XYZ file of C-alpha atoms in Angstrom:
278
model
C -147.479 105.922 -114.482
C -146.488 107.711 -111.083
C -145.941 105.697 -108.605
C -148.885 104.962 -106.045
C -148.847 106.638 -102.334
C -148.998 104.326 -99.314
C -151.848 105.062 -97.564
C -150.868 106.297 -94.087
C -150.827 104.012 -91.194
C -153.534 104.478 -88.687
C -152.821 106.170 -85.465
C -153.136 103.814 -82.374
C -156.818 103.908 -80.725
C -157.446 105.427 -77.799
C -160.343 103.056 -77.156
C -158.315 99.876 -77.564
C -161.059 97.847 -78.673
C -158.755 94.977 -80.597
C -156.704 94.258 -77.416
C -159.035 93.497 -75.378
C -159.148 94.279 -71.405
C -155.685 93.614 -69.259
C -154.210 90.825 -68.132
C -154.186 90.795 -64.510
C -150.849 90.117 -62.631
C -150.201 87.757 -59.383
C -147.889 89.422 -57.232
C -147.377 92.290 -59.712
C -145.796 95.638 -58.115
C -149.148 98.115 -57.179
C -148.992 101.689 -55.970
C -149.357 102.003 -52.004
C -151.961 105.135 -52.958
C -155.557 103.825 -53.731
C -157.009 107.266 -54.401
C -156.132 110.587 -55.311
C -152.705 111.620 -56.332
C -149.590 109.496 -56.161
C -146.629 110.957 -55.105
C -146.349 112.654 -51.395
C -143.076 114.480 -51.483
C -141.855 117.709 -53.179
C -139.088 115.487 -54.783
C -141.394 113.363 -56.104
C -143.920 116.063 -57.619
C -140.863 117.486 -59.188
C -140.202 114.296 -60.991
C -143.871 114.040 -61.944
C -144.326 117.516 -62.993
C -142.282 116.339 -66.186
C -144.461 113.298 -67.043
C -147.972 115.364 -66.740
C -146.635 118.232 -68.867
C -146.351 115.670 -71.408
C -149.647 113.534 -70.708
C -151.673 113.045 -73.777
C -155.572 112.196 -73.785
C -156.571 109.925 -70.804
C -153.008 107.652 -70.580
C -152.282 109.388 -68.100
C -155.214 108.269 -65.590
C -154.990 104.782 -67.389
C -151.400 104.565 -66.232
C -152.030 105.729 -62.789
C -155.217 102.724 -62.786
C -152.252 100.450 -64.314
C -149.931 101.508 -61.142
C -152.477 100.796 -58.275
C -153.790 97.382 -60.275
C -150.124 96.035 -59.568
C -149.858 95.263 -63.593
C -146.201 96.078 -63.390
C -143.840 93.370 -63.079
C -140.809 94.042 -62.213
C -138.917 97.591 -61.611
C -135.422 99.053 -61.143
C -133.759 102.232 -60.852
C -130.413 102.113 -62.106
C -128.002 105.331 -62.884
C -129.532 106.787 -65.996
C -132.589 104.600 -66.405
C -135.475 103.088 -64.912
C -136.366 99.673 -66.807
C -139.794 97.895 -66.042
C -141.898 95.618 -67.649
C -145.390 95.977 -67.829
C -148.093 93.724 -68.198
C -151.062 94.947 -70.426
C -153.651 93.042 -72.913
C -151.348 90.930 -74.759
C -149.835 87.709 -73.799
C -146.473 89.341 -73.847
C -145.475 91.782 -71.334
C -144.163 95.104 -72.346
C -140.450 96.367 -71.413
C -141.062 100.248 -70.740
C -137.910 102.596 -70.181
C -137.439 106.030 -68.491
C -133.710 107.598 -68.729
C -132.397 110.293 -67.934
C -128.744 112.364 -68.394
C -125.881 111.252 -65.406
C -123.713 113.431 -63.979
C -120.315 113.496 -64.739
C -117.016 112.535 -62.278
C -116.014 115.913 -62.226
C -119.792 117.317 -61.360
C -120.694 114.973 -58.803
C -116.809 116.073 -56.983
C -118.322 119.442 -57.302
C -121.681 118.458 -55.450
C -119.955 116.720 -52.815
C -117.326 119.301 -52.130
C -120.801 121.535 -52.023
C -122.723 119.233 -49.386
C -118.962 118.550 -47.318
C -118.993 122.858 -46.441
C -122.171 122.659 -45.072
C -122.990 119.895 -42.549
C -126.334 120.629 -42.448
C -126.662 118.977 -46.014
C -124.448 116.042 -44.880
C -126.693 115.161 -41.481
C -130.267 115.553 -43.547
C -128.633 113.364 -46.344
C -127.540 110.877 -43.465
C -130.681 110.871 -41.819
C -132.618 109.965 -45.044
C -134.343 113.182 -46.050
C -133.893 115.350 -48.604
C -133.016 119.326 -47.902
C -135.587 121.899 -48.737
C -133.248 123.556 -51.216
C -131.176 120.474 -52.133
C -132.032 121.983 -55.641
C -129.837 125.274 -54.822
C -126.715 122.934 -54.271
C -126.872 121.339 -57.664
C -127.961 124.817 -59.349
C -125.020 126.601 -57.641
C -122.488 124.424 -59.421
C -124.233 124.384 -62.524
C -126.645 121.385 -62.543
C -130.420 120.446 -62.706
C -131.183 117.705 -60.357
C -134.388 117.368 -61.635
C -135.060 116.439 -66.010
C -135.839 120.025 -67.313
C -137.511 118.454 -70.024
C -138.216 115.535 -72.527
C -134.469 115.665 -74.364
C -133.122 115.133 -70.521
C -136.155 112.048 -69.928
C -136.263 110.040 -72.671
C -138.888 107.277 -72.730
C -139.681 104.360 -74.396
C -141.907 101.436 -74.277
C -142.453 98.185 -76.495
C -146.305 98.486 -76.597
C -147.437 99.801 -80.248
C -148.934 102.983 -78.943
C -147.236 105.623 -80.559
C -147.775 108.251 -77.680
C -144.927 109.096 -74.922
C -145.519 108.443 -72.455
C -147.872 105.347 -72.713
C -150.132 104.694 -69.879
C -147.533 101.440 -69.048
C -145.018 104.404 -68.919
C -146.897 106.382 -66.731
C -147.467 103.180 -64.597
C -143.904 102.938 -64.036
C -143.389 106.914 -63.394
C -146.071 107.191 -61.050
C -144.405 103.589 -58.798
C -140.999 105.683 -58.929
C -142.814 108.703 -58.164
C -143.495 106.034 -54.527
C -139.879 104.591 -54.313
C -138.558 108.443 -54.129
C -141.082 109.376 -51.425
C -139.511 106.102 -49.917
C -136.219 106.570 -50.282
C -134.561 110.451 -52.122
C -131.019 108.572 -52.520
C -132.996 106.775 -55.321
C -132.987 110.055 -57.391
C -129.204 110.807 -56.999
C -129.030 107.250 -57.754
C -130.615 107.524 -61.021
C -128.507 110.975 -61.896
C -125.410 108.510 -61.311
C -124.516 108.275 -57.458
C -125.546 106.586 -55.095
C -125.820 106.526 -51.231
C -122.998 104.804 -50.155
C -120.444 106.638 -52.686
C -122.163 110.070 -52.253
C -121.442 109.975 -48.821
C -117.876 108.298 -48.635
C -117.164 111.185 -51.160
C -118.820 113.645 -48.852
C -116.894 111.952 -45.695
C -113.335 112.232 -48.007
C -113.708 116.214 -48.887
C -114.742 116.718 -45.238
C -111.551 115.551 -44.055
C -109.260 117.069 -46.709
C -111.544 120.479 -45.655
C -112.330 120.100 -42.108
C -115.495 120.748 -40.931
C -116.601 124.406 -40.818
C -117.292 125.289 -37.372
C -121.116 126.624 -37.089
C -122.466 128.184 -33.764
C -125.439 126.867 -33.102
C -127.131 129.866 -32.444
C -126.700 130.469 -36.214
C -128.485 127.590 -37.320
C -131.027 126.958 -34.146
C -134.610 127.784 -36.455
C -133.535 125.004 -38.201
C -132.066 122.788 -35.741
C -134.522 121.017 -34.987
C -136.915 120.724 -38.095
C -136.840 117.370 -39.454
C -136.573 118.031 -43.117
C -139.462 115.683 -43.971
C -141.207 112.090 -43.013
C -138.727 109.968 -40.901
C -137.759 106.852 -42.777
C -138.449 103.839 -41.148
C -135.625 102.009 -38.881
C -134.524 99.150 -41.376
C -136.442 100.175 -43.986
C -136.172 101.453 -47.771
C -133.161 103.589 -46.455
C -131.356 101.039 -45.312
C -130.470 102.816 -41.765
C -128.800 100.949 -39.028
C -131.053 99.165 -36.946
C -129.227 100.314 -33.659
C -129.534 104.179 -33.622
C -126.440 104.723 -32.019
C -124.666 103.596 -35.532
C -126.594 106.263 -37.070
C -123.893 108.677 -35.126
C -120.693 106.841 -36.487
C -121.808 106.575 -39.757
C -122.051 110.874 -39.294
C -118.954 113.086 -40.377
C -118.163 115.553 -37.903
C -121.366 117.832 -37.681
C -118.872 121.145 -37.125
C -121.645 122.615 -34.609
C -120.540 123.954 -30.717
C -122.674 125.353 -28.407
C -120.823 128.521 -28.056
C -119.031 129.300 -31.685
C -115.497 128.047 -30.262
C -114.004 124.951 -30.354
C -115.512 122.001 -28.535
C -116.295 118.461 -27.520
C -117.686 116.438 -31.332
C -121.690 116.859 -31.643
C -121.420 113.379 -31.841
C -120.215 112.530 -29.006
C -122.641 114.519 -26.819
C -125.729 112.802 -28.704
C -124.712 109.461 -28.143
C -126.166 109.064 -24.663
C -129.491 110.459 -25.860
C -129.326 108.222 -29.152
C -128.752 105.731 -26.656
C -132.038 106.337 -24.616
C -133.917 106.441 -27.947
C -132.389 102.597 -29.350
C -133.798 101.154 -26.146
């Protein structure tokens, strides 16, 4: 007698009508955007761009109503993962997972001895904004600094929906998609660096190197465009209160007035730093 075929197990509804509606969530961690699209910065649509080429059915929109409804509970981005957990229709929350692939050692010395040549990289990185073409550093030494695609992102999530991402996924990807608008060191953070060693590594090659000297007429339609939203004093960033700290926590900017040798950038800021921390 041959042996009798299992009948195939039924693929997870899309209308959920066993599970009821969500549990809501005191306190629970809800998306600052109330309508529209999440995600303000170029950084962050990059991120995004990988979740919504992989959005399947409505989980998608579901997610985003999960973000702003505050059902997630809890959040972190840590080097090569984000870990959440989710509240949804069952008693027991959900613990949802995005990783991603880290850098190595060796590639993150070759990003900071790329962001030491060029001070212009080191001051936007200090001041809490990420360059334009912060992507042509990494690409230039070999290195996406954005997931080029689901092998780099994997996700999973403890809810029985078979689908990737889930919408409690794409809850937690679209309340990242915030904290990078908040703060870009996040997303070096979750390749495998963060701020404060980035830029002690950056401050170490720039004195083994020594600052390249750039006139500023060379770099003066750029001097003063501020790559993106100023982060708030004290806030996500974690920038010094007093703005005149801003300037010693600064490597050498490498920039003179008239292409020779001169008094430190710094130093010639300070008094108008000064003016602005009163």
């Amino acid at each position: 007698m041959p042996p009798r075929r299992r009948a195939p197990k039924e693929p997870f509804s899309e209308k959920f009508p066993e599970y009821g509606k969500r549990i809501a969530v005191e306190d629970g961690i809800a998306a600052k955007s109330r309508r529209g699209d999440i995600g303000e910065s170029w950084w962050s649509g990059r991120f995004l761009a990988v979740l919504q080429r992989l959005g399947v059915g409505g989980r998608l929109d579901r997610g985003k109503t999960y973000a702003r409804a505050g059902q997630v509970i809890d959040l972190a981005i840590e080097p090569g993962e984000v870990v959440a957990t989710v509240q949804g229709s069952r008693a027991e929350p959900y613990r949802a997972r995005i990783g991603i692939t880290t850098f190595a050692d060796e590639a993150w010395e070759a990003v900071e001895q790329a962001f030491a040549r060029d001070s212009w990289y080191a001051a936007s990185l200090l001041g809490g904004t990420v360059p334009d073409d912060l992507e042509d550093v990494f690409a230039a030494v070999g290195l996406s600094l954005f997931p080029t695609g689901t092998r780099e992102m994997p996700m999973d999530c403890s809810c029985p929906d078979w689908s990737v991402p889930c919408k409690h996924l794409a809850a937690v990807a679209y309340l990242v998609a915030e904290r990078f608008d908040e703060d870009p060191f996040l997303i070096l953070r979750w390749r495998g660096r963060d701020r404060a060693s980035l830029l002690a590594g950056i401050r170490d090659r720039r004195d083994d190197v020594g600052p390249a000297v750039t006139p500023l007429a060379e770099v003066l339609d750029r001097f003063w465009t501020a790559g993106g939203p100023l982060p708030e004093v004290g806030g996500a960033t974690g920038l010094a209160a007093n703005s005149e700290e801003l300037l010693d926590q600064m490597p050498p900017l490498g920039v003179t007035l008239d292409g020779r040798d001169g008094p430190d950038a710094r130093e010639l800021l300070r008094p108008l730093y000064r003016r602005f921390g009163a």
